[in-house]
mmCIF file of C-alpha atoms in Angstrom:
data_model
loop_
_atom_site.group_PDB
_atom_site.id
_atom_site.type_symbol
_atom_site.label_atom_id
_atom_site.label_comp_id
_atom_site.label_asym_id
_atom_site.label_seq_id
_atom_site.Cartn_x
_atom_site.Cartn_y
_atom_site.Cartn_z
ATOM 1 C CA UNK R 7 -38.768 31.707 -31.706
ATOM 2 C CA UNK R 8 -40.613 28.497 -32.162
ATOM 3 C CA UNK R 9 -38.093 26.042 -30.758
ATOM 4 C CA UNK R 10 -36.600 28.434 -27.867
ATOM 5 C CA UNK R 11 -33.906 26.293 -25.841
ATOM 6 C CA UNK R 12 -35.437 23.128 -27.340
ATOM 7 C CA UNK R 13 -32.395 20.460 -28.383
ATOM 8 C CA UNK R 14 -32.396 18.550 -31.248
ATOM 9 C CA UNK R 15 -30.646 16.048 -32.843
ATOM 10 C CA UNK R 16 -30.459 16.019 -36.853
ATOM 11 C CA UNK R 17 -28.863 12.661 -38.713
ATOM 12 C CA UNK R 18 -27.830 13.381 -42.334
ATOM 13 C CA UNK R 19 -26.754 17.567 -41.655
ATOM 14 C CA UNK R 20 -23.660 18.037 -43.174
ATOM 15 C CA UNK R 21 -25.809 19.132 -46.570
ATOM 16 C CA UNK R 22 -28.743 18.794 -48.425
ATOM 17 C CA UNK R 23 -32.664 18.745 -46.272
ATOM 18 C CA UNK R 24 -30.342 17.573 -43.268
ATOM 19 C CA UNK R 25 -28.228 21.052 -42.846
ATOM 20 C CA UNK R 26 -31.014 23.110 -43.677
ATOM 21 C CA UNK R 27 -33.610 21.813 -41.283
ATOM 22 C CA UNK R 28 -30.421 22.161 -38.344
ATOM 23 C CA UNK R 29 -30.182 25.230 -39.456
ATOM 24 C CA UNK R 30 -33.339 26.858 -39.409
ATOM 25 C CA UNK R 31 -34.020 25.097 -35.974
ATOM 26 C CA UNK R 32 -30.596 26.999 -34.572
ATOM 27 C CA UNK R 33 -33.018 30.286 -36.136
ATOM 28 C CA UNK R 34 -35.760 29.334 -34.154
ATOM 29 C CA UNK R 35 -33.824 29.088 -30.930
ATOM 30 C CA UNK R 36 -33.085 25.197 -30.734
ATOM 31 C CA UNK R 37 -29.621 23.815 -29.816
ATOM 32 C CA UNK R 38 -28.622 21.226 -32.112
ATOM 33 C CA UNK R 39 -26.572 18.362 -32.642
ATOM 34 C CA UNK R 40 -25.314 17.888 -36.313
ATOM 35 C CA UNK R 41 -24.614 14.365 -37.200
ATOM 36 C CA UNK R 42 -23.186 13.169 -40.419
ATOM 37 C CA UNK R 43 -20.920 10.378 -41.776
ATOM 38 C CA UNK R 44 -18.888 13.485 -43.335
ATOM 39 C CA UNK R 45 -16.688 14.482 -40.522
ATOM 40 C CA UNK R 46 -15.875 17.753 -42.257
ATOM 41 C CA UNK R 47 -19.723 18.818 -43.859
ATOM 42 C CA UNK R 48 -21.267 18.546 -39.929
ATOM 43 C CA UNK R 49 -18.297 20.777 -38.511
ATOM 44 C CA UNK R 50 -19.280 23.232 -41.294
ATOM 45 C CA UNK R 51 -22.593 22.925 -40.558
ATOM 46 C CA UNK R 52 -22.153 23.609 -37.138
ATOM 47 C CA UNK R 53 -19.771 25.948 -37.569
ATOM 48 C CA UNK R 54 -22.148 27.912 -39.887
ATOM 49 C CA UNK R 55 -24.772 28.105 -37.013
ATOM 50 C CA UNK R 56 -22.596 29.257 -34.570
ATOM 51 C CA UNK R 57 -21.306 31.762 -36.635
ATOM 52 C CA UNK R 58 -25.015 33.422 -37.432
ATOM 53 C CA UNK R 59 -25.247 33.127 -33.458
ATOM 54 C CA UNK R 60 -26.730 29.759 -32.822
ATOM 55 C CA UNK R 61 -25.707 27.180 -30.572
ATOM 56 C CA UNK R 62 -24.450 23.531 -32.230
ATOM 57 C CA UNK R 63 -21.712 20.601 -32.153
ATOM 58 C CA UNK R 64 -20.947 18.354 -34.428
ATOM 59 C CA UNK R 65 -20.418 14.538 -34.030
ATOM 60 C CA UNK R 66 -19.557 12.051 -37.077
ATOM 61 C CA UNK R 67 -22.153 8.639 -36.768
ATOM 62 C CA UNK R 68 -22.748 6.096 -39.218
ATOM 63 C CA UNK R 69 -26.693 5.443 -38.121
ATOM 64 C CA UNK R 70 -25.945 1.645 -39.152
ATOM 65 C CA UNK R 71 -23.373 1.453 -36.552
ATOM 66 C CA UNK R 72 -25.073 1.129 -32.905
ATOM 67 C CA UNK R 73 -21.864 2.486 -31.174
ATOM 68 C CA UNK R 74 -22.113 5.431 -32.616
ATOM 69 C CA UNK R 75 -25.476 6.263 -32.338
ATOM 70 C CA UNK R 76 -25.378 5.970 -28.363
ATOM 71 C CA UNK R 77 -22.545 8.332 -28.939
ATOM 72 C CA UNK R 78 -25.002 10.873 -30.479
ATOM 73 C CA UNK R 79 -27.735 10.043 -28.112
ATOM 74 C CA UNK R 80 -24.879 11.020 -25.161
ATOM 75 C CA UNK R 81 -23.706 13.555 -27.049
ATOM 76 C CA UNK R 82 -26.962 15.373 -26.331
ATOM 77 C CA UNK R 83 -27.732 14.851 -23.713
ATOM 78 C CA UNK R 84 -23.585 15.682 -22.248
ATOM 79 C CA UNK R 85 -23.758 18.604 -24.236
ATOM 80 C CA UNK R 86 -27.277 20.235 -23.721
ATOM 81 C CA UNK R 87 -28.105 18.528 -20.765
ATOM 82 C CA UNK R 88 -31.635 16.646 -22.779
ATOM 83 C CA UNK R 89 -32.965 15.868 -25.944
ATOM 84 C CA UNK R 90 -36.490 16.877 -27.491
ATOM 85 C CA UNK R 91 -36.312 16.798 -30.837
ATOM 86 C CA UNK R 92 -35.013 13.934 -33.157
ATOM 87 C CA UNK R 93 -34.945 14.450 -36.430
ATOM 88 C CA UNK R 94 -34.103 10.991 -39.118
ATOM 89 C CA UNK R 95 -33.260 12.419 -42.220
ATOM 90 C CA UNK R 96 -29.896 10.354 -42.846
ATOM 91 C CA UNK R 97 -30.232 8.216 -46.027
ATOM 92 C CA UNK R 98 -28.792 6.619 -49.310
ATOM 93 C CA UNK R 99 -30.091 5.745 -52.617
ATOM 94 C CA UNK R 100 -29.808 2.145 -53.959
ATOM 95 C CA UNK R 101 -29.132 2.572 -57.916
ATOM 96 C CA UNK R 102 -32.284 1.985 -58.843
ATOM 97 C CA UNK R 103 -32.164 -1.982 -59.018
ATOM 98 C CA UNK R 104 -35.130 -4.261 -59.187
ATOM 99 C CA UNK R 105 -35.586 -6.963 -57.235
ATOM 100 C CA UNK R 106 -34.155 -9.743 -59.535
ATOM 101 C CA UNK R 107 -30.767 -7.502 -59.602
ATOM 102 C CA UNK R 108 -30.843 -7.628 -55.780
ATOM 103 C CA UNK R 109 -28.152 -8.982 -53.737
ATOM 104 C CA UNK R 110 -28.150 -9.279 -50.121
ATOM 105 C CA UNK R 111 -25.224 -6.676 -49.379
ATOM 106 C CA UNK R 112 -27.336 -3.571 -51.573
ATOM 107 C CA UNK R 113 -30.127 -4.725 -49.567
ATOM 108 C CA UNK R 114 -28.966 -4.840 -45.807
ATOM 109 C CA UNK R 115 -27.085 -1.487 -46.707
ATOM 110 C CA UNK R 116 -29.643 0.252 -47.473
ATOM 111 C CA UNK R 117 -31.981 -0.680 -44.862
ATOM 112 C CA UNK R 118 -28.993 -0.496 -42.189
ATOM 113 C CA UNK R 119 -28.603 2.702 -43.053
ATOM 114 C CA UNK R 120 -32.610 4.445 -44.100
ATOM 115 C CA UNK R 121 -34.809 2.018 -41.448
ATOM 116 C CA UNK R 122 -32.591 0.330 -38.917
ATOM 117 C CA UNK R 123 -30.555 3.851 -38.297
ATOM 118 C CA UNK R 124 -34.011 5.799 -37.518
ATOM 119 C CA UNK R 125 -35.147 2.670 -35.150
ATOM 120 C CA UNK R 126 -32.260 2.415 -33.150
ATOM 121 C CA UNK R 127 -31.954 6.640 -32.769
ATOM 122 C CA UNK R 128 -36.208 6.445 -31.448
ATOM 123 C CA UNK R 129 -35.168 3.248 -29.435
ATOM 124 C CA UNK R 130 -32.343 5.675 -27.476
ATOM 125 C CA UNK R 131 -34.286 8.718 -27.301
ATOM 126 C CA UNK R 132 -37.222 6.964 -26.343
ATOM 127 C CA UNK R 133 -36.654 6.616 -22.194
ATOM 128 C CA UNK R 134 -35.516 10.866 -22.413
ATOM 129 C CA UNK R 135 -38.713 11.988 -24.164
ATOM 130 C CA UNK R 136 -40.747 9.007 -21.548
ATOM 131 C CA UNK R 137 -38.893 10.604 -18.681
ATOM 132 C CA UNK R 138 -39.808 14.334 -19.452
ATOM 133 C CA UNK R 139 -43.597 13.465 -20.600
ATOM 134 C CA UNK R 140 -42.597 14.706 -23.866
ATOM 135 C CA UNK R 141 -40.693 14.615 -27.301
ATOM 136 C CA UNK R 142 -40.974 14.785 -31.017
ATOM 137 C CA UNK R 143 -39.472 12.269 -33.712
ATOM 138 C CA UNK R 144 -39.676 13.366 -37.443
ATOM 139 C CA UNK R 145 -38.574 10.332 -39.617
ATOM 140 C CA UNK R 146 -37.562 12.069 -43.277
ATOM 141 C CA UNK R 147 -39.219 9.123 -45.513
ATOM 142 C CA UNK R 148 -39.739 9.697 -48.937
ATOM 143 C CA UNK R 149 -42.677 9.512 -51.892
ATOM 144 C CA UNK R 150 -40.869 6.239 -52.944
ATOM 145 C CA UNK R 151 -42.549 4.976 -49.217
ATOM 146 C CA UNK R 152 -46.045 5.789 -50.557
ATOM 147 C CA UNK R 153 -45.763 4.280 -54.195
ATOM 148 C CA UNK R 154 -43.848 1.430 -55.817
ATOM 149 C CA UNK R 155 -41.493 2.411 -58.003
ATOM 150 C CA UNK R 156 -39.712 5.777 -57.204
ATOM 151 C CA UNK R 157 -36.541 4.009 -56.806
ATOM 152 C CA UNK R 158 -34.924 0.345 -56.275
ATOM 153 C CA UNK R 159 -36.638 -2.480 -54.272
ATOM 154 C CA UNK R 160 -34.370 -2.050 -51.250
ATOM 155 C CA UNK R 161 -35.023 1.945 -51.064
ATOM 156 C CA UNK R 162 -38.615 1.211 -51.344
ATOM 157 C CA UNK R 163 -38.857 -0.889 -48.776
ATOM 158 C CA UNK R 164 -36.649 1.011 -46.617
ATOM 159 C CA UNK R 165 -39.087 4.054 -46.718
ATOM 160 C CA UNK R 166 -42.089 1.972 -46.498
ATOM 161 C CA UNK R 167 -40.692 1.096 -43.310
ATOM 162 C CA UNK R 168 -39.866 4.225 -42.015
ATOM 163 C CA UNK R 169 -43.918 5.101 -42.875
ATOM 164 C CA UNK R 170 -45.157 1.839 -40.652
ATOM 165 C CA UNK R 171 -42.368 2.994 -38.018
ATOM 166 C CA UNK R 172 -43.885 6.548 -37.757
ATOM 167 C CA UNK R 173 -47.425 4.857 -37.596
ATOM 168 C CA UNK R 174 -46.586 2.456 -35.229
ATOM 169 C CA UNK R 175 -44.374 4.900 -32.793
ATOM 170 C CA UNK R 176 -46.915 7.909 -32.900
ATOM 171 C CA UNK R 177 -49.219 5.627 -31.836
ATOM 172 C CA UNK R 178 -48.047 3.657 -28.940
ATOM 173 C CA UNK R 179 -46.854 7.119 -27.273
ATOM 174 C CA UNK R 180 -49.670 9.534 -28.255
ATOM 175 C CA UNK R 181 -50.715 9.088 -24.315
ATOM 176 C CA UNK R 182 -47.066 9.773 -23.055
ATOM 177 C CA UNK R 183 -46.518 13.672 -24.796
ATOM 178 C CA UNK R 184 -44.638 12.297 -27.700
ATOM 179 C CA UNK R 185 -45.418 12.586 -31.618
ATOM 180 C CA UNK R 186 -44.158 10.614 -33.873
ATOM 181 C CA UNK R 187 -43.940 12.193 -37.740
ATOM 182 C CA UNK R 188 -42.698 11.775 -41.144
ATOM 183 C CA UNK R 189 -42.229 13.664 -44.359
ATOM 184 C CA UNK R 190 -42.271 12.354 -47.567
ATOM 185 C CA UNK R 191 -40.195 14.765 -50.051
ATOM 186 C CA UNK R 192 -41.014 14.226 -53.869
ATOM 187 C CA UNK R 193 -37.690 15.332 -55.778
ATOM 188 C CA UNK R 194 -35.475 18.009 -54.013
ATOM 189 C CA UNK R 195 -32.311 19.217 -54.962
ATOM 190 C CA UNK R 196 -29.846 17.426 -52.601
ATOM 191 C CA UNK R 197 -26.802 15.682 -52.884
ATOM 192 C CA UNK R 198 -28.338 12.115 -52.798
ATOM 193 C CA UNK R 199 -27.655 11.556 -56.481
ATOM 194 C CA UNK R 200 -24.193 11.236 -55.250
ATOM 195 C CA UNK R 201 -25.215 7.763 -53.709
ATOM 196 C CA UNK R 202 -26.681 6.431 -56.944
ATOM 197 C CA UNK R 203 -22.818 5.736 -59.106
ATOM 198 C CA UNK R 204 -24.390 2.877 -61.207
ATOM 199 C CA UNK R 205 -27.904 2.774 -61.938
ATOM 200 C CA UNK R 206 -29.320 -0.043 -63.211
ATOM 201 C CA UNK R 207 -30.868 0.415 -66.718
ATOM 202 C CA UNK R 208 -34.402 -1.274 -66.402
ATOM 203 C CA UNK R 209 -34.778 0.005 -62.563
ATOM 204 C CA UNK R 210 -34.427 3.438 -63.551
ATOM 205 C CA UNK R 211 -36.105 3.222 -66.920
ATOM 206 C CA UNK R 212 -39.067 1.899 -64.639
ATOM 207 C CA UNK R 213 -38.956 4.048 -61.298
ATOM 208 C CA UNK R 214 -38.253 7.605 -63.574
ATOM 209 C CA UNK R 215 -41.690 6.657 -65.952
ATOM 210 C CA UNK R 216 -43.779 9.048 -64.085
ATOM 211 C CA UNK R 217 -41.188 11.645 -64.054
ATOM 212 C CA UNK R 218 -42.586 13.963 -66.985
ATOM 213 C CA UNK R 219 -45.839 14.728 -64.102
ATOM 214 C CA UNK R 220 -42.979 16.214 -61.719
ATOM 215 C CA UNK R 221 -44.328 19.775 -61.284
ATOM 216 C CA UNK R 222 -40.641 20.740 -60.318
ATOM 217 C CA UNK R 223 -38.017 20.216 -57.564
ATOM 218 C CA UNK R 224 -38.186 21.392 -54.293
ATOM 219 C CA UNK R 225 -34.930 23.170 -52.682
ATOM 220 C CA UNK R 226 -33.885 21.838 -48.930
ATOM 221 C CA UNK R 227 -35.428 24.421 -47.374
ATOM 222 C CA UNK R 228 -38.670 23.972 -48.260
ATOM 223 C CA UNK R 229 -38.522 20.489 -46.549
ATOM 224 C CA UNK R 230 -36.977 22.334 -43.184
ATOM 225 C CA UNK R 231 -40.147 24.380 -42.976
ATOM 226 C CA UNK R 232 -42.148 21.605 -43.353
ATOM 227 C CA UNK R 233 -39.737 19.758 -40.504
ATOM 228 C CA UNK R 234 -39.810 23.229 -38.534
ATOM 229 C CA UNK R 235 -43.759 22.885 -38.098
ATOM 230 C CA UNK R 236 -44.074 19.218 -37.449
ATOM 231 C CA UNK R 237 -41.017 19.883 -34.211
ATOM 232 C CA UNK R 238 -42.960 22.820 -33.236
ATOM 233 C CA UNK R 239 -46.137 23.470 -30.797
ATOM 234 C CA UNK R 240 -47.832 24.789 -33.926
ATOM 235 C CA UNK R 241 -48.147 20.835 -35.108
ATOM 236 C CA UNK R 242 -49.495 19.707 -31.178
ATOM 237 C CA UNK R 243 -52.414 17.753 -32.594
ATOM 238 C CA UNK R 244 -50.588 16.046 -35.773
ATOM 239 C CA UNK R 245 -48.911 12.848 -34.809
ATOM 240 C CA UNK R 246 -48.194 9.528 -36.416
ATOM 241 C CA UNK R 247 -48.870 10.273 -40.011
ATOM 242 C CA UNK R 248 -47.041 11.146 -43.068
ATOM 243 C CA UNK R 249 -46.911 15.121 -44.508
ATOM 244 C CA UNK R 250 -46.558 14.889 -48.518
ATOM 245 C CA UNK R 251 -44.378 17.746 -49.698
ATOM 246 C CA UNK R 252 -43.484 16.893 -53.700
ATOM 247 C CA UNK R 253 -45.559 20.166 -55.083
ATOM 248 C CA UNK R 254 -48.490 18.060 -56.124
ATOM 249 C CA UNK R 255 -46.361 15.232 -57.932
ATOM 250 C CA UNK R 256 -48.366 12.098 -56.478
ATOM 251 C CA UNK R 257 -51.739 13.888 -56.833
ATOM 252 C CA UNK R 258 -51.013 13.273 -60.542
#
């Protein structure tokens, strides 16, 4: 098993890239902590790992809230005793609007929610993985943080973030035994569409132009395997860059 008493914490779990990435870790031996807004999805999730023999709890954060991500961060560490794996993959869509459309509450959701969440759950793992002389961040970031118009202004932004984040983080610690990664899934079939209820015309009519070049979708667990290398020794020398996995889409 690759991640053999490893824990890990996984934002976002209760369905889509988020549950199958905790899920295949709880495979591969890790114990893991399933976080989600949706009270009932993470208990599910959780639930569904035990059940095929893994070990995992369940706690319901909103990343934008601080509170509760120092309860997830304690969680862990009450629960398992550590932390060594973080995984970001929490988000939300923004309807596709363009930046004249923009109002400040779209915007300072969205990047509460898909940059400040990841910063302030690397900000409280931080002093565990500096303590132990190791730990491994992977920041779930998107294509629409490499290009310009895969989405809205806000979501853009928010993943271009994420990207400089990763940069910046893997960096800094490279010396200390801690990587810093990110993926950046083209379109996978995940229950993110449920965050997008009214799309603005032009935004989508603009960010959807390159669609027809789409090889095809990728399914959630093709994103965990990519997640699954990047947490695991096999990935020792990759740290503070950005793993494309959209099945050729941007090489278009």
């Amino acid at each position: 098993m690759k991640l053999q008493n490893k824990v890990s914490i996984v934002t976002g779990a209760a369905s889509g890239m988020g549950k199958a990435i905790a899920v295949l870790f709880a495979k591969e031996g890790a114990k893991v902590v399933v976080s989600d807004m949706n009270e009932k999805g993470a208990y599910e999730t959780a639930e569904e790992i035990r059940a095929n023999g893994g070990e995992a709890t369940a706690v319901t954060v909103n990343v934008a809230k601080e509170e509760d991500v120092q309860q997830l961060i304690d969680t862990a560490v009450q629960t398992y005793g550590t932390l060594d794996i973080l995984v970001n993959n929490a988000g939300i869509m923004d309807n596709f609007v363009p930046i004249a459309d923009l109002t400040d509450e779209l915007w300072e959701k969205v990047l509460a929610v898909n940059t400040t969440g990841p910063m302030r759950t690397m900000r409280r793992a931080m002093p565990i993985f500096l303590n132990k002389g190791h730990g491994v961040i992977i920041n779930i970031a998107s294509i629409g943080g490499l290009y310009g118009s895969r989405a809205g202004a806000a979501y853009t932004a928010s993943k271009h973030a994420v990207i400089g984040l990763t940069k910046n983080v893997g960096f800094q610690y490279a010396n200390m035994g801690i990587r810093c990664n990110a993926i950046a899934p083209g379109g996978v079939n995940t229950n993110i569409d449920t965050t997008i209820n009214h799309p603005n015309p032009f935004g989508m009519e603009r960010a959807t132009a390159g669609m027809n070049a789409n090889p095809r979708s990728g399914e959630p667990e093709e994103i965990a395997k990519v997640a699954l290398f990047l947490a695991s020794d096999d990935s020792s020398f990759v740290n503070g860059t950005v793993i494309t996995a959209d099945s050729g889409w941007t090489a278009y």
